[in-house]
Short mmCIF file of C-alpha atoms in Angstrom, two decimals:
data_model
loop_
_atom_site.label_atom_id
_atom_site.label_comp_id
_atom_site.label_asym_id
_atom_site.label_seq_id
_atom_site.Cartn_x
_atom_site.Cartn_y
_atom_site.Cartn_z
CA MET A 1 130.65 93.77 76.56
CA GLY A 2 133.04 90.96 77.37
CA GLY A 3 133.61 87.42 76.26
CA GLY A 4 132.16 84.80 78.51
CA ALA A 5 130.16 84.74 81.65
CA VAL A 6 131.67 87.21 84.03
CA VAL A 7 132.14 86.01 87.59
CA ALA A 8 129.66 87.62 89.95
CA ASN A 9 132.04 88.84 92.59
CA GLY A 10 129.61 91.17 94.32
CA ASP A 11 130.67 94.21 92.28
CA VAL A 12 130.01 93.09 88.69
CA SER A 13 127.00 91.10 87.53
CA SER A 14 127.68 87.89 85.63
CA VAL A 15 125.38 89.10 82.81
CA ALA A 16 126.34 92.77 82.84
CA HIS A 17 128.08 92.44 79.46
CA LEU A 18 124.93 90.94 77.89
CA LEU A 19 122.42 93.57 79.04
CA ASP A 20 120.95 96.26 76.83
CA PRO A 21 122.98 99.40 77.68
CA ARG A 22 120.05 101.72 76.98
CA PRO A 23 117.78 102.98 79.82
CA TRP A 24 114.77 100.71 80.23
CA TYR A 25 112.35 103.49 79.31
CA LYS A 26 113.87 103.59 75.82
CA ASN A 27 113.05 99.92 75.27
CA SER A 28 109.35 99.44 74.39
CA ARG A 29 109.32 95.77 75.44
CA LEU A 30 110.78 96.57 78.88
CA ILE A 31 108.21 99.34 79.31
CA LEU A 32 105.47 96.78 78.62
CA LEU A 33 107.08 94.18 80.89
CA ASN A 34 107.40 96.66 83.75
CA PHE A 35 103.75 97.65 83.26
CA TRP A 36 102.69 94.02 83.72
CA ILE A 37 104.98 93.73 86.75
CA SER A 38 103.36 96.85 88.24
CA LEU A 39 100.06 94.94 88.29
CA LEU A 40 101.75 92.32 90.47
CA LEU A 41 103.39 94.91 92.72
CA ILE A 42 100.02 96.28 93.86
CA THR A 43 99.24 92.99 95.63
CA SER A 44 101.33 94.33 98.49
CA THR A 45 99.22 97.48 98.77
CA THR A 46 96.23 95.43 100.00
CA SER A 47 98.16 94.18 103.01
CA GLY A 48 99.68 97.59 103.74
CA TYR A 49 96.30 99.25 103.34
CA ASP A 50 94.79 97.00 105.98
CA GLY A 51 97.30 97.84 108.72
CA SER A 52 96.93 101.57 108.25
CA MET A 53 93.16 101.37 107.78
CA MET A 54 92.72 99.60 111.10
CA ASN A 55 94.97 102.19 112.71
CA GLY A 56 92.87 105.00 111.21
CA LEU A 57 89.51 103.41 112.00
CA GLN A 58 90.41 103.32 115.69
CA SER A 59 90.48 107.13 115.62
CA LEU A 60 86.98 107.34 114.06
CA SER A 61 84.23 107.75 116.64
CA GLN A 62 81.69 106.35 114.15
CA TRP A 63 83.64 103.08 113.83
CA GLN A 64 84.16 102.90 117.59
CA ALA A 65 80.43 103.32 118.19
CA ALA A 66 79.47 100.79 115.51
CA PHE A 67 81.59 98.08 117.13
CA ASN A 68 81.11 98.93 120.81
CA HIS A 69 84.49 100.59 121.46
CA PRO A 70 86.73 97.51 121.22
CA ASN A 71 89.85 97.37 123.38
CA GLY A 72 92.34 94.86 124.78
CA GLY A 73 91.65 91.34 123.52
CA SER A 74 88.70 92.31 121.29
CA LEU A 75 90.76 95.02 119.59
CA GLY A 76 93.56 92.49 119.18
CA LEU A 77 91.16 90.07 117.44
CA LEU A 78 89.91 92.76 115.04
CA GLY A 79 93.51 93.61 114.17
CA SER A 80 94.75 90.05 113.83
CA ILE A 81 91.82 88.22 112.20
CA GLN A 82 93.02 89.04 108.68
CA ASN A 83 96.37 87.44 109.46
CA ILE A 84 94.61 84.43 110.98
CA GLY A 85 92.76 84.06 107.66
CA SER A 86 96.08 84.32 105.83
CA VAL A 87 97.59 81.54 107.92
CA CYS A 88 94.61 79.29 107.13
CA ALA A 89 95.36 79.56 103.39
CA LEU A 90 99.07 78.77 103.69
CA PRO A 91 98.75 74.96 103.30
CA PHE A 92 97.07 75.41 99.89
CA ALA A 93 98.85 78.40 98.28
CA PRO A 94 102.23 76.80 97.39
CA TYR A 95 100.65 73.76 95.75
CA MET A 96 98.36 75.92 93.61
CA ALA A 97 101.31 78.13 92.62
CA ASP A 98 103.39 75.13 91.55
CA GLU A 99 100.65 73.10 89.89
CA LEU A 100 98.23 75.62 88.37
CA GLY A 101 100.68 78.41 87.67
CA ARG A 102 101.59 81.78 89.13
CA ARG A 103 98.85 83.76 87.38
CA ALA A 104 96.02 81.40 88.36
CA ASN A 105 96.95 81.74 92.02
CA ILE A 106 96.86 85.54 91.84
CA ILE A 107 93.48 85.59 90.08
CA TRP A 108 91.96 83.20 92.65
CA GLY A 109 93.30 85.31 95.51
CA ALA A 110 91.99 88.55 93.97
CA ALA A 111 88.49 87.06 93.58
CA LEU A 112 88.40 86.05 97.26
CA MET A 113 89.59 89.48 98.39
CA ILE A 114 86.92 91.24 96.34
CA ALA A 115 84.24 89.07 97.98
CA GLY A 116 85.67 89.82 101.43
CA THR A 117 85.80 93.56 100.76
CA VAL A 118 82.13 93.62 99.71
CA ILE A 119 81.12 91.87 102.95
CA GLN A 120 83.39 94.12 105.05
CA THR A 121 81.90 97.28 103.52
CA ALA A 122 78.35 96.04 104.09
CA SER A 123 78.99 94.84 107.68
CA GLN A 124 76.08 95.35 110.07
CA ASN A 125 77.78 94.00 113.19
CA VAL A 126 81.19 93.10 114.53
CA HIS A 127 80.86 89.40 113.64
CA MET A 128 80.22 90.22 109.99
CA PHE A 129 83.21 92.58 110.00
CA ILE A 130 85.48 89.93 111.52
CA GLY A 131 84.33 87.26 109.03
CA ALA A 132 84.96 89.58 106.09
CA ARG A 133 88.45 90.41 107.29
CA TRP A 134 89.20 86.69 107.65
CA LEU A 135 88.15 86.10 104.03
CA ILE A 136 90.30 89.01 102.81
CA GLY A 137 93.28 87.49 104.63
CA PHE A 138 92.56 84.04 103.19
CA GLY A 139 92.55 85.38 99.64
CA LEU A 140 95.55 87.61 100.22
CA THR A 141 97.79 84.60 100.90
CA PHE A 142 97.25 83.17 97.40
CA ALA A 143 98.14 86.46 95.72
CA ALA A 144 100.90 87.46 98.14
CA THR A 145 102.61 84.07 97.98
CA THR A 146 102.79 84.16 94.20
CA SER A 147 103.20 87.81 93.17
CA PRO A 148 106.79 88.36 94.37
CA MET A 149 107.88 85.04 92.88
CA LEU A 150 106.39 85.92 89.50
CA ILE A 151 107.96 89.40 89.66
CA SER A 152 111.38 87.94 90.39
CA GLU A 153 111.01 85.26 87.70
CA LEU A 154 109.87 87.70 84.99
CA ALA A 155 112.00 90.77 85.66
CA TYR A 156 114.81 91.87 83.35
CA PRO A 157 118.08 90.66 84.96
CA GLY A 158 119.49 94.16 85.41
CA GLN A 159 116.35 95.28 87.26
CA ARG A 160 115.38 92.20 89.28
CA GLY A 161 116.69 93.31 92.66
CA GLN A 162 115.25 96.81 92.50
CA ILE A 163 111.85 95.79 91.12
CA THR A 164 111.36 92.93 93.56
CA SER A 165 112.32 95.27 96.41
CA LEU A 166 109.62 97.69 95.29
CA TYR A 167 107.05 94.93 95.99
CA ASN A 168 107.26 95.24 99.75
CA SER A 169 107.79 99.01 99.47
CA LEU A 170 104.28 99.24 98.04
CA TRP A 171 103.02 97.85 101.34
CA ILE A 172 103.70 101.36 102.59
CA PHE A 173 102.03 102.90 99.55
CA GLY A 174 98.87 101.00 100.52
CA SER A 175 99.18 102.29 104.06
CA ILE A 176 99.49 105.87 102.74
CA ILE A 177 96.24 105.52 100.79
CA ALA A 178 94.48 104.12 103.87
CA ALA A 179 95.88 106.76 106.23
CA TRP A 180 94.76 109.67 104.07
CA THR A 181 91.45 108.02 103.17
CA THR A 182 90.50 107.68 106.84
CA PHE A 183 91.73 111.24 107.42
CA GLY A 184 89.53 112.44 104.54
CA THR A 185 86.41 110.58 105.74
CA PHE A 186 86.91 111.62 109.37
CA ASN A 187 84.24 114.32 109.28
CA ILE A 188 81.56 112.23 107.56
CA PRO A 189 78.90 111.89 110.29
CA THR A 190 77.51 108.54 109.12
CA SER A 191 78.86 104.98 108.92
CA TRP A 192 80.28 105.83 105.50
CA SER A 193 83.22 107.36 107.36
CA TRP A 194 84.49 103.78 107.80
CA ARG A 195 82.65 102.02 104.95
CA ILE A 196 84.42 104.09 102.27
CA PRO A 197 87.92 103.10 103.48
CA SER A 198 86.69 99.49 103.73
CA ALA A 199 85.48 99.52 100.11
CA ILE A 200 88.68 101.05 98.72
CA GLN A 201 90.66 98.12 100.14
CA GLY A 202 89.34 95.98 97.27
CA LEU A 203 90.47 98.32 94.48
CA PRO A 204 93.88 96.61 93.81
CA SER A 205 92.14 93.23 93.50
CA VAL A 206 89.56 94.62 91.06
CA ILE A 207 92.36 95.96 88.85
CA GLN A 208 94.19 92.64 89.00
CA ILE A 209 91.26 90.38 88.22
CA PHE A 210 90.68 92.23 84.93
CA LEU A 211 94.30 92.63 83.79
CA VAL A 212 96.44 89.81 85.21
CA TRP A 213 95.18 87.55 82.41
CA PHE A 214 97.52 89.47 80.10
CA VAL A 215 100.62 89.15 82.32
CA PRO A 216 103.09 86.55 80.95
CA GLU A 217 103.48 83.32 82.91
CA SER A 218 106.76 82.58 84.69
CA PRO A 219 109.36 81.14 82.27
CA ARG A 220 110.71 79.03 85.15
CA TRP A 221 107.28 77.52 85.82
CA LEU A 222 106.77 76.83 82.11
CA MET A 223 110.17 75.14 81.76
CA ASN A 224 109.54 73.05 84.86
CA LYS A 225 106.32 71.85 83.20
CA GLY A 226 108.18 70.93 79.99
CA ARG A 227 106.90 73.95 78.02
CA GLU A 228 110.36 75.18 77.06
CA GLN A 229 109.37 76.84 73.78
CA GLU A 230 106.78 79.03 75.52
CA ALA A 231 109.37 80.01 78.13
CA LEU A 232 111.92 80.87 75.45
CA ASP A 233 109.36 82.93 73.55
CA ILE A 234 108.54 84.99 76.68
CA LEU A 235 112.20 85.61 77.48
CA ALA A 236 112.90 86.59 73.89
CA TYR A 237 109.84 88.83 73.50
CA TYR A 238 110.39 90.88 76.65
CA HIS A 239 114.16 90.73 77.17
CA ALA A 240 115.40 90.95 73.55
CA LYS A 241 112.57 92.30 71.36
CA GLY A 242 111.71 88.83 70.11
CA ASN A 243 115.24 87.67 69.23
CA ALA A 244 115.46 84.13 70.61
CA ALA A 245 119.12 83.94 69.54
CA ASP A 246 120.11 86.97 71.62
CA PRO A 247 123.05 86.02 73.91
CA LEU A 248 121.24 87.30 77.02
CA VAL A 249 118.13 85.27 76.25
CA GLN A 250 120.20 82.18 75.53
CA TYR A 251 122.19 82.63 78.73
CA GLU A 252 119.01 83.04 80.82
CA PHE A 253 117.29 80.11 79.10
CA GLN A 254 120.24 77.75 79.54
CA GLU A 255 120.91 78.88 83.10
CA ILE A 256 117.32 78.20 84.11
CA LYS A 257 117.48 74.84 82.36
CA ALA A 258 120.77 73.88 84.06
CA SER A 259 119.46 75.01 87.44
CA LEU A 260 116.24 72.99 87.09
CA GLU A 261 118.23 69.93 86.05
CA LEU A 262 120.49 70.32 89.07
CA ASP A 263 117.48 70.71 91.36
CA LYS A 264 115.88 67.55 89.99
CA GLU A 265 119.07 65.56 90.43
CA SER A 266 119.75 66.71 93.98
CA GLN A 267 116.14 66.78 95.25
CA ARG A 268 114.17 64.05 93.52
CA ASN A 269 111.35 64.12 96.07
CA VAL A 270 110.61 67.75 96.91
CA GLY A 271 108.55 67.89 100.10
CA TRP A 272 108.45 70.09 103.14
CA MET A 273 111.35 68.18 104.72
CA SER A 274 113.51 69.19 101.75
CA LEU A 275 113.66 72.65 103.32
CA ILE A 276 115.91 71.33 106.09
CA ARG A 277 117.39 68.20 104.49
CA THR A 278 120.70 69.66 103.30
CA PRO A 279 123.15 72.08 105.00
CA GLY A 280 122.50 74.66 102.26
CA ASN A 281 118.75 74.51 102.78
CA ARG A 282 119.12 74.77 106.55
CA LYS A 283 121.20 77.93 106.08
CA ARG A 284 118.50 79.35 103.83
CA MET A 285 115.66 78.59 106.23
CA ARG A 286 117.57 79.89 109.26
CA ILE A 287 117.88 83.28 107.58
CA ILE A 288 114.37 83.29 106.10
CA VAL A 289 112.66 82.50 109.41
CA ALA A 290 114.84 85.01 111.25
CA ILE A 291 114.22 87.98 108.95
CA ALA A 292 110.51 87.16 108.90
CA PHE A 293 110.36 87.44 112.69
CA PHE A 294 112.66 90.46 112.72
CA SER A 295 110.42 92.29 110.24
CA GLN A 296 107.57 92.26 112.79
CA TRP A 297 109.30 92.00 116.16
CA SER A 298 111.50 95.06 115.93
CA GLY A 299 109.03 97.42 117.60
CA ASN A 300 107.52 98.52 114.31
CA GLY A 301 104.25 96.77 115.16
CA LEU A 302 103.51 99.36 117.84
CA ALA A 303 103.67 102.18 115.28
CA SER A 304 101.92 100.21 112.51
CA TYR A 305 98.78 99.00 114.28
CA TYR A 306 98.61 100.85 117.59
CA LEU A 307 100.07 104.29 116.91
CA ASN A 308 96.98 105.95 118.38
CA LYS A 309 97.41 104.04 121.66
CA VAL A 310 101.08 105.08 121.81
CA LEU A 311 100.15 108.72 121.13
CA ASP A 312 97.43 108.54 123.79
CA ALA A 313 100.07 107.32 126.25
CA ILE A 314 102.26 110.38 125.63
CA GLY A 315 99.39 112.88 125.82
CA ILE A 316 98.55 113.41 122.12
CA THR A 317 94.85 112.54 122.14
CA ASP A 318 93.34 114.75 119.41
CA PRO A 319 92.12 112.32 116.68
CA THR A 320 92.87 114.84 113.91
CA ILE A 321 96.49 115.21 115.04
CA GLN A 322 96.83 111.42 115.39
CA LEU A 323 95.57 110.83 111.85
CA LEU A 324 97.81 113.59 110.49
CA ILE A 325 100.91 112.09 112.15
CA ASN A 326 99.95 108.65 110.83
CA GLY A 327 99.57 109.96 107.26
CA ILE A 328 102.82 111.96 107.23
CA LEU A 329 104.77 109.05 108.74
CA HIS A 330 103.69 106.68 105.97
CA ILE A 331 104.56 109.11 103.16
CA TYR A 332 107.99 109.58 104.71
CA ASN A 333 108.50 105.81 105.03
CA PHE A 334 107.51 105.23 101.40
CA ILE A 335 110.11 107.72 100.14
CA ILE A 336 112.83 106.01 102.20
CA CYS A 337 111.72 102.56 100.96
CA VAL A 338 111.88 103.49 97.29
CA PHE A 339 115.31 105.06 97.83
CA ALA A 340 116.57 101.90 99.56
CA SER A 341 115.09 99.68 96.81
CA MET A 342 117.17 101.49 94.22
CA LEU A 343 120.29 101.06 96.39
CA CYS A 344 120.07 97.29 96.88
CA GLU A 345 122.45 96.37 94.05
CA LYS A 346 124.95 99.16 94.71
CA ALA A 347 125.13 99.11 98.51
CA GLY A 348 124.28 95.42 98.88
CA ARG A 349 121.69 93.61 100.99
CA ARG A 350 124.00 92.78 103.90
CA LYS A 351 125.25 96.34 104.40
CA LEU A 352 121.72 97.77 104.31
CA PHE A 353 120.48 95.18 106.85
CA ILE A 354 123.34 95.93 109.25
CA ILE A 355 122.87 99.71 109.04
CA SER A 356 119.12 99.31 109.39
CA THR A 357 119.23 97.04 112.46
CA GLY A 358 121.93 99.06 114.22
CA GLY A 359 120.05 102.31 113.60
CA MET A 360 116.80 100.80 114.91
CA LEU A 361 118.52 99.69 118.12
CA ILE A 362 119.88 103.19 118.80
CA SER A 363 116.68 105.06 117.91
CA TRP A 364 114.45 102.62 119.83
CA THR A 365 116.59 103.08 122.92
CA LEU A 366 116.13 106.85 122.62
CA GLU A 367 112.38 106.35 122.12
CA THR A 368 112.26 104.35 125.34
CA VAL A 369 114.10 107.09 127.25
CA CYS A 370 111.69 109.76 125.94
CA PHE A 371 108.65 107.61 126.79
CA ALA A 372 109.95 106.95 130.31
CA LEU A 373 110.72 110.63 130.96
CA TYR A 374 107.28 111.71 129.78
CA SER A 375 105.62 109.06 131.95
CA LYS A 376 107.44 110.39 135.01
CA THR A 377 107.46 114.15 134.34
CA GLY A 378 104.69 114.84 131.83
CA ASN A 379 107.02 117.23 130.01
CA ALA A 380 105.66 118.12 126.55
CA ASN A 381 109.17 118.42 125.10
CA THR A 382 109.85 114.75 125.77
CA ALA A 383 106.61 113.85 123.96
CA HIS A 384 107.75 115.84 120.93
CA ALA A 385 111.17 114.18 121.09
CA PHE A 386 109.42 110.80 121.18
CA ILE A 387 107.57 111.59 117.93
CA ALA A 388 110.86 112.66 116.34
CA MET A 389 112.41 109.33 117.37
CA ILE A 390 109.50 107.48 115.74
CA PHE A 391 110.51 109.11 112.44
CA VAL A 392 114.18 108.26 112.99
CA PHE A 393 113.32 104.65 113.82
CA SER A 394 111.10 104.44 110.74
CA THR A 395 113.97 105.71 108.58
CA PHE A 396 116.25 102.88 109.63
CA TYR A 397 113.49 100.24 109.44
CA ALA A 398 112.62 101.34 105.90
CA LEU A 399 116.24 101.02 104.74
CA ALA A 400 116.11 97.23 104.73
CA TYR A 401 113.16 95.54 106.40
CA SER A 402 110.45 97.16 104.30
CA PRO A 403 112.02 96.74 100.83
CA LEU A 404 114.40 93.79 101.13
CA ILE A 405 112.88 90.97 103.17
CA VAL A 406 110.71 89.63 100.32
CA THR A 407 113.48 90.12 97.74
CA TYR A 408 115.99 88.25 99.88
CA ALA A 409 113.63 85.40 100.81
CA VAL A 410 112.62 84.75 97.18
CA GLU A 411 116.07 85.00 95.63
CA ILE A 412 117.94 82.63 97.98
CA LEU A 413 115.48 79.78 97.34
CA PRO A 414 116.00 77.46 94.34
CA TYR A 415 112.98 77.07 92.05
CA SER A 416 111.98 73.64 93.39
CA LEU A 417 111.72 75.01 96.93
CA ARG A 418 110.65 78.59 96.20
CA SER A 419 106.91 78.21 96.79
CA LYS A 420 107.27 76.12 99.94
CA GLY A 421 110.13 78.18 101.36
CA PHE A 422 108.31 81.45 100.72
CA THR A 423 105.20 79.97 102.33
CA VAL A 424 107.26 79.31 105.48
CA PHE A 425 108.43 82.93 105.31
CA ASN A 426 104.82 84.16 105.07
CA PHE A 427 103.68 81.82 107.84
CA THR A 428 106.40 83.17 110.12
CA VAL A 429 105.39 86.76 109.32
CA PHE A 430 101.72 86.01 110.00
CA LEU A 431 102.53 84.14 113.19
CA SER A 432 104.58 87.02 114.52
CA LEU A 433 101.88 89.49 113.46
CA VAL A 434 99.12 87.57 115.23
CA PHE A 435 101.24 87.39 118.37
CA ASN A 436 102.06 91.08 118.16
CA GLN A 437 98.49 92.17 117.58
CA PHE A 438 97.25 90.28 120.62
CA VAL A 439 100.16 91.04 122.94
CA ASN A 440 101.08 94.63 122.05
CA PRO A 441 97.86 96.41 123.15
CA ILE A 442 97.65 94.36 126.37
CA ALA A 443 101.35 94.75 127.26
CA LEU A 444 101.34 98.46 126.43
CA GLN A 445 98.30 98.98 128.63
CA LYS A 446 99.79 97.01 131.54
CA LEU A 447 103.49 97.98 131.36
CA GLY A 448 103.57 101.35 129.62
CA TRP A 449 107.09 102.51 128.75
CA LYS A 450 108.68 99.45 130.40
CA TYR A 451 107.35 97.30 127.56
CA TYR A 452 109.73 99.15 125.24
CA THR A 453 112.76 97.70 127.04
CA VAL A 454 111.84 94.22 125.79
CA TYR A 455 112.49 95.39 122.24
CA ILE A 456 115.88 96.85 123.17
CA ALA A 457 117.07 93.37 124.13
CA TRP A 458 115.50 91.81 121.04
CA LEU A 459 117.01 94.37 118.65
CA THR A 460 120.43 93.64 120.14
CA PHE A 461 119.96 89.96 119.32
CA GLU A 462 118.83 90.87 115.78
CA LEU A 463 121.98 92.90 115.13
CA VAL A 464 124.25 90.07 116.26
CA PHE A 465 122.36 87.54 114.10
CA ILE A 466 122.49 89.73 110.97
CA CYS A 467 126.23 90.31 111.37
CA LEU A 468 126.93 86.59 111.80
CA TYR A 469 124.65 84.91 109.28
CA LEU A 470 123.33 87.20 106.52
CA VAL A 471 125.05 86.47 103.18
CA GLU A 472 125.58 89.13 100.50
CA THR A 473 123.66 88.39 97.27
CA LYS A 474 123.97 91.54 95.18
CA ASN A 475 124.78 91.46 91.45
CA ARG A 476 123.83 87.83 90.85
CA THR A 477 121.21 86.26 88.64
CA LEU A 478 118.28 84.52 90.31
CA GLU A 479 119.76 81.07 89.67
CA GLU A 480 123.24 82.05 90.90
CA THR A 481 121.84 83.58 94.09
CA ALA A 482 119.79 80.47 94.85
CA ALA A 483 122.85 78.25 94.32
CA LEU A 484 125.07 80.43 96.53
CA PHE A 485 124.09 78.59 99.71
CA ASP A 486 125.15 75.23 98.25
CA GLY A 487 128.74 76.39 97.82
CA ASP A 488 130.76 78.21 95.18
CA GLU A 489 131.01 75.02 93.12
CA GLY A 490 127.27 74.98 92.45
CA VAL A 491 127.27 78.64 91.39
CA GLU A 492 130.19 78.14 89.04
CA MET A 493 128.73 74.96 87.56
CA ILE A 494 125.37 76.58 86.73
CA LYS A 495 127.00 79.73 85.39
CA ASN A 496 129.60 78.00 83.24
CA GLU A 497 127.17 75.41 81.91
CA ALA A 498 124.71 78.16 80.94
CA ALA A 499 127.47 80.14 79.21
CA ARG A 500 128.71 77.05 77.37
CA ARG A 501 125.27 76.04 76.13
CA ALA A 502 124.37 79.61 75.16
CA GLY A 503 127.53 80.04 73.12
CA VAL A 504 128.88 82.99 75.13
CA GLY A 505 131.32 81.12 77.37
CA PRO A 506 135.10 81.05 77.19
CA ASP A 507 135.08 77.65 75.41
CA SER A 508 132.28 78.42 73.00
CA ASN A 509 134.26 80.16 70.25
CA LYS A 510 136.37 77.29 68.96
CA GLY A 511 134.92 77.65 65.48
CA GLU A 512 135.33 81.44 65.38
CA LYS A 513 138.67 82.14 67.00
CA GLU A 514 139.31 84.97 64.60
CA LYS A 515 136.39 86.93 66.07
CA SER A 516 136.43 88.76 69.37
CA SER A 517 133.75 87.85 71.93
CA GLU A 518 132.14 91.25 71.53
CA GLU A 519 131.91 90.86 67.77
CA ARG A 520 130.35 87.41 68.14
CA ILE A 521 127.75 88.61 70.62
CA GLU A 522 126.87 91.63 68.50
CA SER A 523 126.63 89.50 65.34
CA ILE A 524 124.14 87.19 67.01
CA ARG A 525 122.16 90.06 68.51
CA ALA A 526 121.94 91.85 65.16
CA ARG A 527 120.31 88.94 63.37
CA LYS A 528 116.57 89.10 62.86
CA PRO A 529 114.59 86.55 64.86
CA SER A 530 113.04 83.73 62.85
CA SER A 531 109.41 82.84 63.18
CA GLU A 532 110.67 79.42 64.20
CA ALA A 533 112.56 80.46 67.33
CA GLU A 534 113.66 76.95 68.23
CA ASP A 535 115.35 76.36 64.84
CA VAL A 536 117.27 79.59 65.21
CA VAL A 537 118.44 78.66 68.68
CA VAL A 538 119.56 75.19 67.66
CA GLY A 539 121.33 76.59 64.62
CA GLU A 540 123.20 79.17 66.65
CA LEU A 541 124.27 76.67 69.28
CA ARG A 542 125.56 74.19 66.67
CA LYS A 543 127.93 76.84 65.35
CA TYR A 544 129.73 76.92 68.69
#
């Protein structure tokens, strides 16, 4: 441990000296906290499940027959209708998250998704199926807008980056379940071959609607609503075994308080225009909108929703082989995503994004060459090389764009703008998805391998943008990261004010000069928490 707040210079966290040095699995409160967070992480599996399920259903003859062999525009509508439903909910989700609370938004979204899943499973015609998928998408927005924010706002400071990155990684976990479910139901001769995968899509929402009631509310939301004691109690219970006077808890509490005060002073009327009102906010939104588009317009949409069409184009038409490739690809991607999530604080966000985008550009170019050669020669070796390049491309995509886009978007937004800014991020993702799902099957059918050259040019632009504009955010608290775009002065002010108020800053030991900073921190941490947490906190602060 050290004395005051350590400067977050990209290598050392500003709260590193205040963290519990033990592994999280040896701390019973962190085990419980991470269990609650895992309930929020599974929100992402619903979205990931859908993309892979639709991919798998297209290889099922029973589903094709039930819905009159959709292709072109009709197939695009079936693929995109869930995202259209999601876009329709975007105007409402941020207001519910800010006014009713994070948990209420998730519960409402889960209830809607369960209703949609029941209708989807019972569908008797294509119109019923489309309506059900719209409802699932509508409900998903409420849960997906709120879950990553609540994860980031609840997580233990030393784990925030990794845990929040796992959120989007579980998108792939959902796709794995869907891929292997459709593979397993492939030989069922009845409509249950596609109804079973449809029903399983609602399982994460069923789990959530029963258990999210027990998940703690966001301390930031509580403090913004004037419920500071409740926020302090949550931070103390989960981050310091109930000790409200713990230096880490005090630092977090005071940093959140200072950040909220700064937000209220600088942005008295928080509306949608606040997102672009200041230079710092314009920098944030430029990056957020860009990475949202990049996450869907990097060529990955062809493999996510229309892998079977791509495989048909290179001569791999056996449905069993197509489903097997789809399933193996998603397991591989999930492993890479989890690995990258754990690296985000060590390697840094910026480095991972640059390596990821550069690798995608190279591998996509090689994919295009293989596709073109197969189209002209019909050589089986080029088809096999194309499949290998799909795996290489997926490796680089999963290094950054799967795990980090949600983490980065949430952490660079200050609390007052987090819901609205993240809604813009989600809207951009949905918009790009809807465009992709309509355009990709039509363009692939019309242009074949030449369509791939469009993405070569786009990936080149992405690489240049990332190198020029993406800011490194590793090893910072949530409040420090959000303030980073407003200049170093804002970061230092929040950090130093939090340290001063918490009694762990360089100027906080005037009454105890004979003690080292480490001794002071340990003496506070060792004291038993009072039943009246607020009195303890006030008493400790008065001493400094």
